[in-house]
Amino acid sequence: KGGKWKELDKKALGWLFINAFVGYSLPMAMYYYGLHDTTASYGVIFSGLTPLFTFVLSILLGMETLRLKSKEGSAKVVGALVCFGGALLISLYNGKELHLWSPVIRGITKSSNGVAGGCHHLRGTLLLLGDCICYAFWYPIQVKVLKVYPWKHWSSVLTCALGGLQTCAIGIFLRRDKLAWQVGWNIQLLTIVYSAALGTAAKYWLNLYAVEKRGPVFPPMFSTLSIVFTMVLGALLLGESLTVGSLLGSALVFSGLYMYLYGKAKEIHVNTISCSSNEKLQAQPTHNSKCEDRRFGP
């Protein structure tokens, strides 16, 4: 009883603070101001960079193995590159427009993708790049957090609480006028509630669960699907036109994701067979063995 709080020592609290800063308050501020100086479609490009950066970081930190000579290793690398290429194709190439249906929600003015949101385009690019790098570092940090504080639910609660305090401090420092803090009963309040419940709390818990089960590269590989879902929902709800480039890019994203998942599944299968073979060869379990003996525990 109370084990969740007994595990919360200074080391665990320190990693949770870093986790909240790198994965919550800092990237949120950088992404917001990056979009202010660029466009939404330009920001989508950098969301496609996150899985590639996370893959490289995980290899450098020894959390992922790069086995180019094996089928599973080659499938993972090629899948990550194809997924990244598909995200770039959606963002950079349009082609012929396809108007397939009328919008469900009418009367909404769609902004042009070709006009920049601000006059500091270089600053916005650097901010979006910083946001992408922060998220790339955030996934390997989850592995460390799970080692020092394995309670996923409370870890998500503390991360959101610490991140909220950090973001509040940044907001007070940057915006001190009262109008910026006023919230009414409108779409703004609905957006805040949705972002807090699903875009933050649920996302952090699901990411922690996926990192624990499959490693730091597995969750960001699915972030490229958000580009596809945004494109489809924009076409269905707002009547935004689909393009040949978006359809081709979506096909590449799904193909790359399938290749990566295939390589990851084969890698897990090979490791399982290798561990089983080692258990049969050993008469007694040793402390140096990387496999777990089911009779005697890890």
Short mmCIF file of C-alpha atoms in Angstrom, two decimals, residues 71-291:
data_model
loop_
_atom_site.label_atom_id
_atom_site.label_comp_id
_atom_site.label_asym_id
_atom_site.label_seq_id
_atom_site.Cartn_x
_atom_site.Cartn_y
_atom_site.Cartn_z
CA LYS A 71 15.85 -9.29 -43.17
CA GLU A 72 14.20 -7.85 -40.09
CA GLY A 73 16.83 -5.13 -39.67
CA SER A 74 16.65 -4.12 -43.33
CA ALA A 75 12.84 -4.05 -43.19
CA LYS A 76 12.91 -1.70 -40.18
CA VAL A 77 15.36 0.74 -41.80
CA VAL A 78 13.66 0.73 -45.20
CA GLY A 79 10.24 1.05 -43.57
CA ALA A 80 11.32 4.11 -41.56
CA LEU A 81 12.76 5.78 -44.68
CA VAL A 82 9.70 4.98 -46.83
CA CYS A 83 7.38 6.30 -44.09
CA PHE A 84 9.42 9.49 -43.89
CA GLY A 85 9.39 9.85 -47.68
CA GLY A 86 5.62 9.45 -47.77
CA ALA A 87 5.16 12.18 -45.16
CA LEU A 88 7.36 14.53 -47.18
CA LEU A 89 5.49 13.69 -50.39
CA ILE A 90 2.16 14.61 -48.78
CA SER A 91 3.60 17.89 -47.54
CA LEU A 92 5.63 19.03 -50.55
CA TYR A 93 3.86 17.69 -53.65
CA ASN A 94 0.27 18.39 -54.64
CA GLY A 95 -0.45 17.35 -58.21
CA LYS A 96 -3.95 17.20 -59.65
CA GLU A 97 -6.81 18.05 -57.28
CA LEU A 98 -9.59 15.51 -56.74
CA HIS A 99 -13.00 16.74 -55.52
CA LEU A 100 -14.77 13.54 -54.48
CA TRP A 101 -17.56 14.78 -52.17
CA SER A 102 -19.11 17.86 -50.62
CA PRO A 103 -18.09 18.96 -47.09
CA VAL A 104 -20.08 17.90 -44.02
CA ILE A 105 -19.36 21.19 -42.20
CA ARG A 106 -20.14 24.24 -44.33
CA GLY A 107 -19.34 27.89 -43.94
CA ILE A 108 -15.71 27.48 -42.79
CA THR A 109 -13.10 29.50 -44.59
CA LYS A 110 -10.06 27.45 -45.50
CA SER A 111 -6.71 29.18 -45.30
CA SER A 112 -4.28 29.03 -48.14
CA ASN A 113 -1.34 26.70 -47.70
CA GLY A 114 0.98 28.84 -49.69
CA VAL A 115 0.89 31.98 -47.53
CA ALA A 116 3.16 32.09 -44.53
CA GLY A 117 1.64 32.86 -41.14
CA GLY A 118 4.38 35.33 -40.14
CA CYS A 119 7.30 37.33 -41.47
CA HIS A 120 10.02 35.36 -39.62
CA HIS A 121 10.04 32.18 -41.67
CA LEU A 122 13.59 31.16 -40.70
CA ARG A 123 12.80 31.58 -37.00
CA GLY A 124 9.64 29.51 -37.40
CA THR A 125 11.58 26.77 -39.19
CA LEU A 126 14.15 26.59 -36.39
CA LEU A 127 11.39 26.46 -33.77
CA LEU A 128 9.59 23.63 -35.57
CA LEU A 129 12.88 21.76 -35.94
CA GLY A 130 13.49 22.20 -32.21
CA ASP A 131 10.03 20.84 -31.48
CA CYS A 132 10.75 17.78 -33.62
CA ILE A 133 14.09 17.15 -31.87
CA CYS A 134 12.48 17.48 -28.44
CA TYR A 135 9.89 14.84 -29.28
CA ALA A 136 12.62 12.61 -30.70
CA PHE A 137 14.50 12.81 -27.36
CA TRP A 138 11.27 12.40 -25.41
CA TYR A 139 10.65 8.79 -26.48
CA PRO A 140 14.03 7.41 -25.28
CA ILE A 141 13.48 9.34 -22.03
CA GLN A 142 10.31 7.26 -21.51
CA VAL A 143 12.48 4.15 -21.23
CA LYS A 144 14.45 5.75 -18.38
CA VAL A 145 11.27 6.97 -16.67
CA LEU A 146 9.78 3.47 -16.72
CA LYS A 147 12.93 2.08 -15.09
CA VAL A 148 12.92 4.52 -12.16
CA TYR A 149 9.12 4.88 -11.83
CA PRO A 150 7.19 2.00 -13.47
CA TRP A 151 3.66 3.17 -12.53
CA LYS A 152 2.33 4.27 -15.93
CA HIS A 153 -0.90 5.90 -14.70
CA TRP A 154 0.73 7.98 -11.98
CA SER A 155 3.65 8.76 -14.26
CA SER A 156 1.22 10.27 -16.78
CA VAL A 157 -0.53 12.26 -14.03
CA LEU A 158 2.73 13.67 -12.66
CA THR A 159 4.08 14.42 -16.14
CA CYS A 160 0.95 16.39 -17.05
CA ALA A 161 0.95 18.20 -13.68
CA LEU A 162 4.63 19.17 -13.90
CA GLY A 163 4.27 20.10 -17.57
CA GLY A 164 1.23 22.24 -16.76
CA LEU A 165 3.15 24.14 -14.09
CA GLN A 166 6.09 24.69 -16.45
CA THR A 167 3.81 25.86 -19.26
CA CYS A 168 1.97 28.18 -16.87
CA ALA A 169 5.27 29.74 -15.81
CA ILE A 170 6.31 30.22 -19.45
CA GLY A 171 2.89 31.71 -20.27
CA ILE A 172 3.02 34.19 -17.38
CA PHE A 173 6.50 35.25 -18.47
CA LEU A 174 5.51 35.76 -22.13
CA ARG A 175 1.90 36.99 -21.87
CA ARG A 176 0.86 39.07 -18.86
CA ASP A 177 -2.28 40.72 -20.26
CA LYS A 178 -5.55 39.44 -18.80
CA LEU A 179 -7.28 39.03 -22.17
CA ALA A 180 -4.87 36.25 -23.14
CA TRP A 181 -6.01 34.17 -20.14
CA GLN A 182 -9.77 34.60 -20.53
CA VAL A 183 -11.70 31.50 -21.60
CA GLY A 184 -15.41 31.56 -22.49
CA TRP A 185 -18.06 28.93 -23.16
CA ASN A 186 -17.17 28.52 -26.81
CA ILE A 187 -15.12 26.38 -29.19
CA GLN A 188 -11.96 27.55 -27.41
CA LEU A 189 -13.03 25.82 -24.16
CA LEU A 190 -14.02 22.68 -26.08
CA THR A 191 -10.60 22.65 -27.76
CA ILE A 192 -8.85 22.97 -24.39
CA VAL A 193 -10.87 20.12 -22.84
CA TYR A 194 -10.32 17.86 -25.87
CA SER A 195 -6.58 18.63 -25.96
CA ALA A 196 -6.21 17.97 -22.23
CA ALA A 197 -8.20 14.72 -22.15
CA LEU A 198 -7.14 13.05 -25.41
CA GLY A 199 -4.27 15.09 -26.89
CA THR A 200 -2.27 15.11 -23.65
CA ALA A 201 -3.36 12.69 -20.90
CA ALA A 202 -4.46 9.76 -23.08
CA LYS A 203 -1.56 10.29 -25.48
CA TYR A 204 1.08 10.17 -22.74
CA TRP A 205 -0.36 7.03 -21.15
CA LEU A 206 -0.65 5.22 -24.49
CA ASN A 207 2.90 6.25 -25.44
CA LEU A 208 4.26 4.95 -22.13
CA TYR A 209 2.43 1.66 -22.64
CA ALA A 210 3.74 1.27 -26.20
CA VAL A 211 7.31 2.21 -25.21
CA GLU A 212 7.23 -0.36 -22.41
CA LYS A 213 6.04 -3.12 -24.74
CA ARG A 214 7.90 -2.37 -27.99
CA GLY A 215 10.63 0.22 -27.36
CA PRO A 216 11.06 3.95 -28.08
CA VAL A 217 10.83 3.80 -31.89
CA PHE A 218 7.49 1.99 -32.08
CA PRO A 219 5.11 4.86 -31.05
CA PRO A 220 6.54 7.67 -33.24
CA MET A 221 6.34 5.45 -36.32
CA PHE A 222 2.55 5.83 -36.05
CA SER A 223 2.75 9.63 -35.90
CA THR A 224 2.98 9.75 -39.68
CA LEU A 225 -0.55 8.34 -39.78
CA SER A 226 -1.79 11.58 -38.22
CA ILE A 227 -0.89 13.33 -41.49
CA VAL A 228 -3.07 10.87 -43.40
CA PHE A 229 -5.95 11.13 -40.90
CA THR A 230 -5.78 14.94 -40.97
CA MET A 231 -5.91 14.90 -44.74
CA VAL A 232 -8.90 12.53 -44.86
CA LEU A 233 -10.85 14.35 -42.13
CA GLY A 234 -10.17 17.69 -43.81
CA ALA A 235 -11.60 16.32 -47.04
CA LEU A 236 -14.64 14.74 -45.36
CA LEU A 237 -15.58 17.51 -42.95
CA LEU A 238 -14.26 20.71 -44.49
CA GLY A 239 -14.33 19.86 -48.18
CA GLU A 240 -10.59 20.26 -48.68
CA SER A 241 -9.54 18.70 -51.95
CA LEU A 242 -7.47 15.54 -52.10
CA THR A 243 -4.51 15.56 -54.45
CA VAL A 244 -2.56 12.93 -56.33
CA GLY A 245 0.47 13.69 -54.15
CA SER A 246 -1.48 13.15 -50.94
CA LEU A 247 -2.83 9.80 -52.12
CA LEU A 248 0.60 8.60 -53.25
CA GLY A 249 2.17 9.84 -50.01
CA SER A 250 -0.50 8.03 -47.96
CA ALA A 251 0.24 4.80 -49.82
CA LEU A 252 3.96 5.22 -49.00
CA VAL A 253 3.21 5.94 -45.34
CA PHE A 254 1.11 2.80 -44.96
CA SER A 255 3.66 0.72 -46.90
CA GLY A 256 6.57 2.00 -44.81
CA LEU A 257 4.68 1.44 -41.56
CA TYR A 258 3.82 -2.13 -42.60
CA MET A 259 7.47 -2.82 -43.48
CA TYR A 260 8.66 -1.50 -40.13
CA LEU A 261 6.05 -3.49 -38.18
CA TYR A 262 6.95 -6.61 -40.16
CA GLY A 263 10.64 -6.16 -39.34
CA LYS A 264 9.87 -5.48 -35.67
CA ALA A 265 7.66 -8.58 -35.40
CA LYS A 266 10.32 -10.75 -37.06
CA GLU A 267 12.98 -9.33 -34.73
CA ILE A 268 10.91 -10.20 -31.65
CA HIS A 269 10.27 -13.70 -33.05
CA VAL A 270 13.99 -14.27 -33.71
CA ASN A 271 14.92 -13.06 -30.22
CA THR A 272 12.30 -15.35 -28.67
CA ILE A 273 13.62 -18.39 -30.57
CA SER A 274 17.19 -17.47 -29.61
CA CYS A 275 16.27 -17.23 -25.93
CA SER A 276 14.44 -20.57 -26.07
CA SER A 277 17.45 -22.25 -27.67
CA ASN A 278 19.76 -20.86 -25.00
CA GLU A 279 17.49 -22.14 -22.25
CA LYS A 280 17.58 -25.65 -23.68
CA LEU A 281 21.39 -25.61 -23.94
CA GLN A 282 21.92 -24.46 -20.37
CA ALA A 283 21.48 -27.02 -17.63
CA GLN A 284 21.25 -24.33 -14.93
CA PRO A 285 20.20 -20.69 -15.37
CA THR A 286 23.02 -18.19 -14.95
CA HIS A 287 22.94 -14.54 -13.88
CA ASN A 288 24.61 -13.47 -17.12
CA SER A 289 21.87 -14.90 -19.30
CA LYS A 290 19.72 -12.31 -21.08
CA CYS A 291 16.77 -14.71 -21.20
#
